[in-house]
Amino acid sequence: MRTRTLGQDLVVSAQGLGCMGMSEFYGPGDEAGSIATIHRALDLGVSLLDTADMYGPFTNEELLGRALAGRRDQVVLATKFGNERLPDGTRLGINGTPDYVRRACEASLRRLGVDHIDLYYQHRVDTSTPIEDTVGAMAELVAEGKIRHLGLSEAAPETIRRAHAVHPITALQTEWSLWTRDPETNGVLETVRELGMGFVPYSPLGRGILSGAIRSLDDLDPTDFRRHHPRFQGENFQKNLDLVDRVAELAAAKGVTPSQLALAWVLARGDDVVPIPGTRRTATLAENVAADEISLGPEDLAGLDEVFPPGATAGDRYADMSSVHR
C-alpha cells in the first residue's frame, strides 16, 4: 500500500484500520477473527491502527496489545482518551483535565503493552477544561517520550487553532464520507489544511451503509448501536438507502464495489487524508485495501457529488450531537 504523511512527518499507510467494532458497538466480537484481520492488514501494508480506551471499554486496547506482540515495529499505533468510562461500561462524561490525561495515557500504555503511543488523540473536547490545559498535559507526555504525536477528534475550528498554538497537532479525526460531508462546510477541513495537519476520516463507509449490505435493521445484530442511530430510523433510513442505491449504480458502471467507490472518493480528497475503515473480516479488509488502486476522474467525482452533495443524508449522525465540533 502507498503511504501518506500526517502533519509534518508521520508517515502512515494511505488507509488505516479502525478497530473499534472488534470489541463493541457492532455486535459481539470475535477475538481470533479480529487478530487474524489485524495480522492480514499488516501483511498488506496497512500500518495505521486506530483504537481508544473507551472501546470495550478497555478491551479493544488489550486486544491490540495481544495482536501486536512481536510486530510493534510495523505499526503506527493510535489511541484516544477523553470519553471516561467504568469497566462495566458506565459513561462518566468527557474528561480533559491534565491529571486525567496522564492517568489515561499510562493505563493505555499498560493495556497495549508498549512503551510509547505514536498518535494520541483527545477523543472529545472537554468544554469545562481549557484546551490549552489538556494539550499542555499531552505535550508533557511527548517530552517524556510516552507519546510521539498529538491528535484531536471532533474539534471545532477555533478549538483546533488554540490547541495547535500550544503544541503542533499532527492529525484531526472526525467523521467524513459521502454521507457525512460536514467537514467541508463547517470550516474544519479548511482549518486543518491551513495549519498543515493531516485529516483522518472515521466511518468512511457511513457506518457500513455505503457498502450496500445493510437493507434492513434485521441485518444488524440485536446489540448493534445502529438500531438506534437517527440515520437508520424510519423515513431517514429509506431515504438514505435510496441514495446508497444510486452509489451502487455508479460503482457497477465503474466495475468496483460500492465500498471501494466510497473509499476511493475519500482517498481522492487529498494526500493529507487517511481514512480508517473498520472491519473484523479479512475478506472485507482485502476489498477495502483494493480501493487504494482505484482512480476517480472528474466525471466520477461529479457523479458522486450529484448523488451525495453536502446535506443530502437524512438524520443527525448521533442521537446527541452535543459532544461533537466543540
mmCIF file of C-alpha atoms in Angstrom:
data_model
loop_
_atom_site.group_PDB
_atom_site.id
_atom_site.type_symbol
_atom_site.label_atom_id
_atom_site.label_comp_id
_atom_site.label_asym_id
_atom_site.label_seq_id
_atom_site.Cartn_x
_atom_site.Cartn_y
_atom_site.Cartn_z
ATOM 1 C CA MET A 1 0.000 0.000 0.000
ATOM 2 C CA ARG A 2 1.100 3.524 -0.746
ATOM 3 C CA THR A 3 1.884 5.884 2.109
ATOM 4 C CA ARG A 4 0.788 9.369 3.100
ATOM 5 C CA THR A 5 2.109 11.864 5.627
ATOM 6 C CA LEU A 6 0.069 13.246 8.501
ATOM 7 C CA GLY A 7 1.238 16.621 9.704
ATOM 8 C CA GLN A 8 4.917 17.297 9.184
ATOM 9 C CA ASP A 9 6.435 13.836 9.388
ATOM 10 C CA LEU A 10 4.144 11.000 10.497
ATOM 11 C CA VAL A 11 4.259 8.560 7.578
ATOM 12 C CA VAL A 12 1.395 6.055 7.506
ATOM 13 C CA SER A 13 -0.363 3.782 5.048
ATOM 14 C CA ALA A 14 -2.877 5.530 2.765
ATOM 15 C CA GLN A 15 -5.600 3.638 4.629
ATOM 16 C CA GLY A 16 -5.622 2.685 8.269
ATOM 17 C CA LEU A 17 -7.690 0.104 10.109
ATOM 18 C CA GLY A 18 -10.324 1.183 12.609
ATOM 19 C CA CYS A 19 -10.511 -1.439 15.337
ATOM 20 C CA MET A 20 -13.476 -0.200 17.410
ATOM 21 C CA GLY A 21 -16.003 -2.673 16.028
ATOM 22 C CA MET A 22 -13.833 -5.607 17.016
ATOM 23 C CA SER A 23 -14.858 -5.081 20.640
ATOM 24 C CA GLU A 24 -18.111 -3.116 20.862
ATOM 25 C CA PHE A 25 -20.966 -1.248 19.187
ATOM 26 C CA TYR A 26 -21.491 -3.506 16.151
ATOM 27 C CA GLY A 27 -22.390 -6.737 17.921
ATOM 28 C CA PRO A 28 -20.341 -9.455 19.668
ATOM 29 C CA GLY A 29 -16.617 -9.570 18.975
ATOM 30 C CA ASP A 30 -14.560 -12.469 17.654
ATOM 31 C CA GLU A 31 -11.050 -12.226 19.049
ATOM 32 C CA ALA A 32 -9.467 -14.878 16.834
ATOM 33 C CA GLY A 33 -11.031 -13.401 13.715
ATOM 34 C CA SER A 34 -10.103 -9.877 14.727
ATOM 35 C CA ILE A 35 -6.470 -10.768 15.380
ATOM 36 C CA ALA A 36 -6.331 -12.558 12.031
ATOM 37 C CA THR A 37 -7.682 -9.424 10.368
ATOM 38 C CA ILE A 38 -5.112 -7.216 12.115
ATOM 39 C CA HIS A 39 -2.292 -9.525 11.058
ATOM 40 C CA ARG A 40 -3.567 -9.616 7.475
ATOM 41 C CA ALA A 41 -3.755 -5.817 7.459
ATOM 42 C CA LEU A 42 -0.104 -5.620 8.457
ATOM 43 C CA ASP A 43 0.784 -8.155 5.759
ATOM 44 C CA LEU A 44 -0.972 -5.959 3.180
ATOM 45 C CA GLY A 45 0.962 -2.879 4.275
ATOM 46 C CA VAL A 46 -1.687 -1.222 6.434
ATOM 47 C CA SER A 47 0.373 0.423 9.172
ATOM 48 C CA LEU A 48 -2.039 2.803 10.967
ATOM 49 C CA LEU A 49 -4.150 1.011 13.583
ATOM 50 C CA ASP A 50 -6.768 3.046 15.435
ATOM 51 C CA THR A 51 -8.307 2.290 18.831
ATOM 52 C CA ALA A 52 -9.412 4.114 22.010
ATOM 53 C CA ASP A 53 -9.519 3.353 25.697
ATOM 54 C CA MET A 54 -13.329 3.593 25.788
ATOM 55 C CA TYR A 55 -13.867 0.851 23.198
ATOM 56 C CA GLY A 56 -14.983 -2.199 25.130
ATOM 57 C CA PRO A 57 -14.382 -0.345 27.425
ATOM 58 C CA PHE A 58 -10.640 -1.015 27.613
ATOM 59 C CA THR A 59 -10.794 -4.431 25.903
ATOM 60 C CA ASN A 60 -10.008 -3.119 22.417
ATOM 61 C CA GLU A 61 -6.625 -1.810 23.530
ATOM 62 C CA GLU A 62 -5.938 -5.148 25.224
ATOM 63 C CA LEU A 63 -6.871 -6.953 22.005
ATOM 64 C CA LEU A 64 -4.428 -4.837 20.021
ATOM 65 C CA GLY A 65 -1.762 -5.461 22.628
ATOM 66 C CA ARG A 66 -2.102 -9.202 22.060
ATOM 67 C CA ALA A 67 -2.302 -8.862 18.273
ATOM 68 C CA LEU A 68 0.829 -6.707 18.031
ATOM 69 C CA ALA A 69 3.106 -8.938 20.085
ATOM 70 C CA GLY A 70 6.261 -9.259 18.034
ATOM 71 C CA ARG A 71 5.035 -6.866 15.326
ATOM 72 C CA ARG A 72 5.141 -3.483 17.068
ATOM 73 C CA ASP A 73 7.704 -2.107 14.622
ATOM 74 C CA GLN A 74 5.232 -2.493 11.725
ATOM 75 C CA VAL A 75 2.599 -0.294 13.322
ATOM 76 C CA VAL A 76 1.759 3.364 13.752
ATOM 77 C CA LEU A 77 -0.394 2.957 16.828
ATOM 78 C CA ALA A 78 -3.146 5.489 17.517
ATOM 79 C CA THR A 79 -5.382 5.570 20.577
ATOM 80 C CA LYS A 80 -7.554 8.114 22.359
ATOM 81 C CA PHE A 81 -8.645 9.385 25.759
ATOM 82 C CA GLY A 82 -11.413 11.659 26.944
ATOM 83 C CA ASN A 83 -14.613 9.602 26.932
ATOM 84 C CA GLU A 84 -14.355 8.382 30.506
ATOM 85 C CA ARG A 85 -15.998 5.034 31.281
ATOM 86 C CA LEU A 86 -16.005 2.475 34.068
ATOM 87 C CA PRO A 87 -15.143 -1.200 33.425
ATOM 88 C CA ASP A 88 -18.863 -2.053 33.451
ATOM 89 C CA GLY A 89 -19.430 0.384 30.583
ATOM 90 C CA THR A 90 -20.915 3.227 32.621
ATOM 91 C CA ARG A 91 -20.201 6.555 30.941
ATOM 92 C CA LEU A 92 -18.827 9.239 33.251
ATOM 93 C CA GLY A 93 -18.638 12.009 30.660
ATOM 94 C CA ILE A 94 -15.864 13.838 28.853
ATOM 95 C CA ASN A 95 -12.664 14.467 30.802
ATOM 96 C CA GLY A 96 -9.751 16.552 29.569
ATOM 97 C CA THR A 97 -8.190 17.540 32.892
ATOM 98 C CA PRO A 98 -4.383 17.318 32.982
ATOM 99 C CA ASP A 99 -4.373 14.718 35.749
ATOM 100 C CA TYR A 100 -6.755 12.524 33.792
ATOM 101 C CA VAL A 101 -4.715 12.875 30.595
ATOM 102 C CA ARG A 102 -1.690 11.414 32.361
ATOM 103 C CA ARG A 103 -3.630 8.629 34.087
ATOM 104 C CA ALA A 104 -5.379 7.669 30.858
ATOM 105 C CA CYS A 105 -2.116 7.564 28.917
ATOM 106 C CA GLU A 106 -0.364 5.395 31.492
ATOM 107 C CA ALA A 107 -3.319 2.990 31.503
ATOM 108 C CA SER A 108 -3.360 2.774 27.700
ATOM 109 C CA LEU A 109 0.366 2.052 27.591
ATOM 110 C CA ARG A 110 -0.154 -0.830 30.004
ATOM 111 C CA ARG A 111 -3.084 -2.307 28.104
ATOM 112 C CA LEU A 112 -1.348 -2.006 24.757
ATOM 113 C CA GLY A 113 1.883 -3.422 26.132
ATOM 114 C CA VAL A 114 4.012 -0.692 24.560
ATOM 115 C CA ASP A 115 6.392 1.990 25.790
ATOM 116 C CA HIS A 116 5.009 4.755 23.583
ATOM 117 C CA ILE A 117 1.906 5.724 21.590
ATOM 118 C CA ASP A 118 2.569 7.028 18.098
ATOM 119 C CA LEU A 119 -0.556 9.206 17.812
ATOM 120 C CA TYR A 120 -2.578 10.171 20.893
ATOM 121 C CA TYR A 121 -5.951 11.833 20.347
ATOM 122 C CA GLN A 122 -8.236 13.751 22.637
ATOM 123 C CA HIS A 123 -11.372 11.788 21.746
ATOM 124 C CA ARG A 124 -13.842 14.561 22.542
ATOM 125 C CA VAL A 125 -13.320 18.129 23.693
ATOM 126 C CA ASP A 126 -13.956 18.827 27.373
ATOM 127 C CA THR A 127 -15.602 22.250 27.390
ATOM 128 C CA SER A 128 -15.096 22.582 31.145
ATOM 129 C CA THR A 129 -11.302 22.333 30.789
ATOM 130 C CA PRO A 130 -9.384 24.866 28.659
ATOM 131 C CA ILE A 131 -7.983 23.121 25.597
ATOM 132 C CA GLU A 132 -4.643 24.739 26.429
ATOM 133 C CA ASP A 133 -4.514 22.786 29.702
ATOM 134 C CA THR A 134 -5.382 19.479 28.044
ATOM 135 C CA VAL A 135 -2.874 19.861 25.218
ATOM 136 C CA GLY A 136 -0.279 21.147 27.665
ATOM 137 C CA ALA A 137 -0.551 17.867 29.573
ATOM 138 C CA MET A 138 -0.302 15.919 26.315
ATOM 139 C CA ALA A 139 2.808 17.905 25.403
ATOM 140 C CA GLU A 140 4.425 16.894 28.697
ATOM 141 C CA LEU A 141 3.901 13.253 27.732
ATOM 142 C CA VAL A 142 5.594 13.957 24.398
ATOM 143 C CA ALA A 143 8.562 15.409 26.241
ATOM 144 C CA GLU A 144 8.714 12.226 28.346
ATOM 145 C CA GLY A 145 8.739 10.020 25.248
ATOM 146 C CA LYS A 146 5.395 8.381 26.009
ATOM 147 C CA ILE A 147 3.664 9.983 23.021
ATOM 148 C CA ARG A 148 5.129 10.801 19.611
ATOM 149 C CA HIS A 149 2.332 12.870 18.008
ATOM 150 C CA LEU A 150 -0.824 14.646 19.176
ATOM 151 C CA GLY A 151 -4.289 14.497 17.654
ATOM 152 C CA LEU A 152 -7.776 15.870 18.224
ATOM 153 C CA SER A 153 -11.128 14.310 17.386
ATOM 154 C CA GLU A 154 -14.400 16.122 16.659
ATOM 155 C CA ALA A 155 -12.966 19.542 17.441
ATOM 156 C CA ALA A 156 -14.253 22.839 16.051
ATOM 157 C CA PRO A 157 -12.013 25.258 14.087
ATOM 158 C CA GLU A 158 -11.320 27.668 16.970
ATOM 159 C CA THR A 159 -10.502 24.786 19.329
ATOM 160 C CA ILE A 160 -8.125 23.337 16.730
ATOM 161 C CA ARG A 161 -6.331 26.664 16.420
ATOM 162 C CA ARG A 162 -5.983 27.109 20.175
ATOM 163 C CA ALA A 163 -4.674 23.566 20.609
ATOM 164 C CA HIS A 164 -2.165 23.907 17.775
ATOM 165 C CA ALA A 165 -0.797 27.092 19.336
ATOM 166 C CA VAL A 166 0.222 25.084 22.420
ATOM 167 C CA HIS A 167 1.792 22.130 20.620
ATOM 168 C CA PRO A 168 1.711 21.035 16.960
ATOM 169 C CA ILE A 169 -1.321 18.864 16.257
ATOM 170 C CA THR A 170 -0.469 16.165 13.735
ATOM 171 C CA ALA A 171 -3.959 14.943 12.865
ATOM 172 C CA LEU A 172 -7.618 15.771 13.246
ATOM 173 C CA GLN A 173 -10.023 12.841 13.271
ATOM 174 C CA THR A 174 -13.709 13.224 12.558
ATOM 175 C CA GLU A 175 -16.432 11.514 10.582
ATOM 176 C CA TRP A 176 -16.153 12.165 6.847
ATOM 177 C CA SER A 177 -17.616 10.231 3.956
ATOM 178 C CA LEU A 178 -20.076 10.629 1.135
ATOM 179 C CA TRP A 179 -22.876 10.559 3.683
ATOM 180 C CA THR A 180 -21.183 12.832 6.213
ATOM 181 C CA ARG A 181 -19.693 15.848 4.455
ATOM 182 C CA ASP A 182 -19.785 18.228 7.427
ATOM 183 C CA PRO A 183 -16.008 18.926 7.472
ATOM 184 C CA GLU A 184 -16.315 20.535 4.033
ATOM 185 C CA THR A 185 -18.920 23.036 5.184
ATOM 186 C CA ASN A 186 -18.170 23.815 8.848
ATOM 187 C CA GLY A 187 -14.616 25.120 8.443
ATOM 188 C CA VAL A 188 -12.876 22.075 9.935
ATOM 189 C CA LEU A 189 -11.214 20.836 6.741
ATOM 190 C CA GLU A 190 -10.161 24.347 5.787
ATOM 191 C CA THR A 191 -8.618 24.937 9.227
ATOM 192 C CA VAL A 192 -6.760 21.629 9.273
ATOM 193 C CA ARG A 193 -5.211 22.335 5.887
ATOM 194 C CA GLU A 194 -4.303 25.899 6.767
ATOM 195 C CA LEU A 195 -2.380 24.627 9.812
ATOM 196 C CA GLY A 196 -0.703 21.739 7.973
ATOM 197 C CA MET A 197 -2.377 18.864 9.824
ATOM 198 C CA GLY A 198 -3.459 15.527 8.468
ATOM 199 C CA PHE A 199 -7.117 14.525 8.298
ATOM 200 C CA VAL A 200 -8.201 11.063 9.460
ATOM 201 C CA PRO A 201 -11.824 10.296 8.499
ATOM 202 C CA TYR A 202 -13.550 7.689 10.626
ATOM 203 C CA SER A 203 -16.618 5.811 9.357
ATOM 204 C CA PRO A 204 -15.617 6.476 5.719
ATOM 205 C CA LEU A 205 -18.219 3.880 4.719
ATOM 206 C CA GLY A 206 -21.032 5.653 6.542
ATOM 207 C CA ARG A 207 -21.355 3.195 9.434
ATOM 208 C CA GLY A 208 -21.358 0.450 6.799
ATOM 209 C CA ILE A 209 -24.408 1.619 4.873
ATOM 210 C CA LEU A 210 -22.354 2.669 1.838
ATOM 211 C CA SER A 211 -21.356 -0.970 1.342
ATOM 212 C CA GLY A 212 -24.920 -1.701 0.240
ATOM 213 C CA ALA A 213 -25.052 -4.730 2.533
ATOM 214 C CA ILE A 214 -27.475 -3.213 5.071
ATOM 215 C CA ARG A 215 -31.026 -3.186 3.731
ATOM 216 C CA SER A 216 -32.978 -3.532 6.966
ATOM 217 C CA LEU A 217 -32.458 -3.306 10.704
ATOM 218 C CA ASP A 218 -32.876 -7.086 10.647
ATOM 219 C CA ASP A 219 -29.433 -7.211 9.010
ATOM 220 C CA LEU A 220 -27.942 -5.894 12.256
ATOM 221 C CA ASP A 221 -27.139 -7.769 15.440
ATOM 222 C CA PRO A 222 -29.664 -7.132 18.249
ATOM 223 C CA THR A 223 -26.942 -5.305 20.223
ATOM 224 C CA ASP A 224 -25.765 -3.184 17.258
ATOM 225 C CA PHE A 225 -25.934 0.514 18.182
ATOM 226 C CA ARG A 226 -27.056 1.401 14.647
ATOM 227 C CA ARG A 227 -30.514 0.080 15.525
ATOM 228 C CA HIS A 228 -30.953 3.325 17.469
ATOM 229 C CA HIS A 229 -28.969 5.612 15.152
ATOM 230 C CA PRO A 230 -31.006 8.544 13.746
ATOM 231 C CA ARG A 231 -29.958 7.813 10.174
ATOM 232 C CA PHE A 232 -31.168 4.212 10.407
ATOM 233 C CA GLN A 233 -34.683 5.111 11.575
ATOM 234 C CA GLY A 234 -37.924 5.159 9.585
ATOM 235 C CA GLU A 235 -38.083 7.617 6.711
ATOM 236 C CA ASN A 236 -34.449 8.619 7.255
ATOM 237 C CA PHE A 237 -33.316 5.051 6.650
ATOM 238 C CA GLN A 238 -35.312 4.661 3.437
ATOM 239 C CA LYS A 239 -34.137 7.991 2.045
ATOM 240 C CA ASN A 240 -30.523 7.051 2.792
ATOM 241 C CA LEU A 241 -30.955 3.617 1.201
ATOM 242 C CA ASP A 242 -32.211 5.313 -1.956
ATOM 243 C CA LEU A 243 -29.007 7.379 -2.070
ATOM 244 C CA VAL A 244 -26.888 4.285 -1.466
ATOM 245 C CA ASP A 245 -28.626 2.528 -4.364
ATOM 246 C CA ARG A 246 -27.518 5.318 -6.671
ATOM 247 C CA VAL A 247 -23.928 4.959 -5.446
ATOM 248 C CA ALA A 248 -24.175 1.230 -6.153
ATOM 249 C CA GLU A 249 -25.231 2.013 -9.733
ATOM 250 C CA LEU A 250 -22.183 4.246 -10.213
ATOM 251 C CA ALA A 251 -19.931 1.567 -8.716
ATOM 252 C CA ALA A 252 -21.320 -1.116 -11.010
ATOM 253 C CA ALA A 253 -20.740 1.100 -14.032
ATOM 254 C CA LYS A 254 -17.107 1.507 -12.964
ATOM 255 C CA GLY A 255 -16.648 -2.194 -12.205
ATOM 256 C CA VAL A 256 -15.936 -1.760 -8.484
ATOM 257 C CA THR A 257 -17.908 -2.429 -5.302
ATOM 258 C CA PRO A 258 -19.881 0.336 -3.580
ATOM 259 C CA SER A 259 -17.455 0.225 -0.635
ATOM 260 C CA GLN A 260 -14.486 0.637 -2.929
ATOM 261 C CA LEU A 261 -16.067 3.593 -4.700
ATOM 262 C CA ALA A 262 -16.896 5.283 -1.387
ATOM 263 C CA LEU A 263 -13.347 4.773 -0.095
ATOM 264 C CA ALA A 264 -11.818 5.918 -3.374
ATOM 265 C CA TRP A 265 -13.841 9.124 -3.049
ATOM 266 C CA VAL A 266 -12.369 9.825 0.399
ATOM 267 C CA LEU A 267 -8.847 8.966 -0.782
ATOM 268 C CA ALA A 268 -9.270 11.319 -3.753
ATOM 269 C CA ARG A 269 -9.898 14.281 -1.466
ATOM 270 C CA GLY A 270 -6.180 14.863 -0.897
ATOM 271 C CA ASP A 271 -2.875 13.272 0.031
ATOM 272 C CA ASP A 272 -3.323 14.586 3.576
ATOM 273 C CA VAL A 273 -6.402 12.361 4.050
ATOM 274 C CA VAL A 274 -6.065 8.874 5.586
ATOM 275 C CA PRO A 275 -9.394 7.072 6.124
ATOM 276 C CA ILE A 276 -9.676 4.320 8.728
ATOM 277 C CA PRO A 277 -12.418 1.918 7.633
ATOM 278 C CA GLY A 278 -13.184 -0.684 10.254
ATOM 279 C CA THR A 279 -13.784 -4.376 9.764
ATOM 280 C CA ARG A 280 -13.477 -7.664 11.618
ATOM 281 C CA ARG A 281 -13.223 -9.773 8.453
ATOM 282 C CA THR A 282 -10.219 -10.442 6.234
ATOM 283 C CA ALA A 283 -12.358 -10.578 3.080
ATOM 284 C CA THR A 284 -13.781 -7.116 3.734
ATOM 285 C CA LEU A 285 -10.298 -5.866 4.573
ATOM 286 C CA ALA A 286 -8.976 -7.027 1.190
ATOM 287 C CA GLU A 287 -11.891 -5.332 -0.576
ATOM 288 C CA ASN A 288 -11.222 -2.067 1.245
ATOM 289 C CA VAL A 289 -7.478 -2.127 0.651
ATOM 290 C CA ALA A 290 -8.052 -2.577 -3.085
ATOM 291 C CA ALA A 291 -9.702 0.847 -3.173
ATOM 292 C CA ASP A 292 -6.209 2.344 -2.968
ATOM 293 C CA GLU A 293 -5.719 1.356 -6.621
ATOM 294 C CA ILE A 294 -8.912 2.993 -7.925
ATOM 295 C CA SER A 295 -8.528 6.290 -9.738
ATOM 296 C CA LEU A 296 -11.512 8.616 -9.943
ATOM 297 C CA GLY A 297 -11.737 11.130 -12.758
ATOM 298 C CA PRO A 298 -13.673 14.395 -12.862
ATOM 299 C CA GLU A 299 -16.785 12.649 -14.207
ATOM 300 C CA ASP A 300 -16.712 10.092 -11.383
ATOM 301 C CA LEU A 301 -16.404 12.789 -8.749
ATOM 302 C CA ALA A 302 -19.117 14.900 -10.347
ATOM 303 C CA GLY A 303 -21.465 11.917 -10.401
ATOM 304 C CA LEU A 304 -20.916 11.240 -6.718
ATOM 305 C CA ASP A 305 -21.352 14.918 -5.864
ATOM 306 C CA GLU A 306 -24.674 14.867 -7.674
ATOM 307 C CA VAL A 307 -25.876 11.853 -5.675
ATOM 308 C CA PHE A 308 -24.458 12.863 -2.295
ATOM 309 C CA PRO A 309 -23.988 16.629 -2.054
ATOM 310 C CA PRO A 310 -23.352 18.045 1.428
ATOM 311 C CA GLY A 311 -26.550 17.815 3.452
ATOM 312 C CA ALA A 312 -28.193 15.088 1.362
ATOM 313 C CA THR A 313 -28.154 12.475 4.117
ATOM 314 C CA ALA A 314 -31.286 12.255 6.250
ATOM 315 C CA GLY A 315 -30.857 12.451 10.037
ATOM 316 C CA ASP A 316 -28.200 13.544 12.522
ATOM 317 C CA ARG A 317 -25.062 11.434 12.744
ATOM 318 C CA TYR A 318 -25.536 10.938 16.506
ATOM 319 C CA ALA A 319 -28.647 10.876 18.638
ATOM 320 C CA ASP A 320 -26.907 13.508 20.807
ATOM 321 C CA MET A 321 -24.740 15.892 18.787
ATOM 322 C CA SER A 322 -23.669 17.947 21.808
ATOM 323 C CA SER A 323 -20.191 16.422 22.088
ATOM 324 C CA VAL A 324 -19.033 16.994 18.505
ATOM 325 C CA HIS A 325 -17.426 20.029 16.880
ATOM 326 C CA ARG A 326 -16.750 21.837 20.131
#
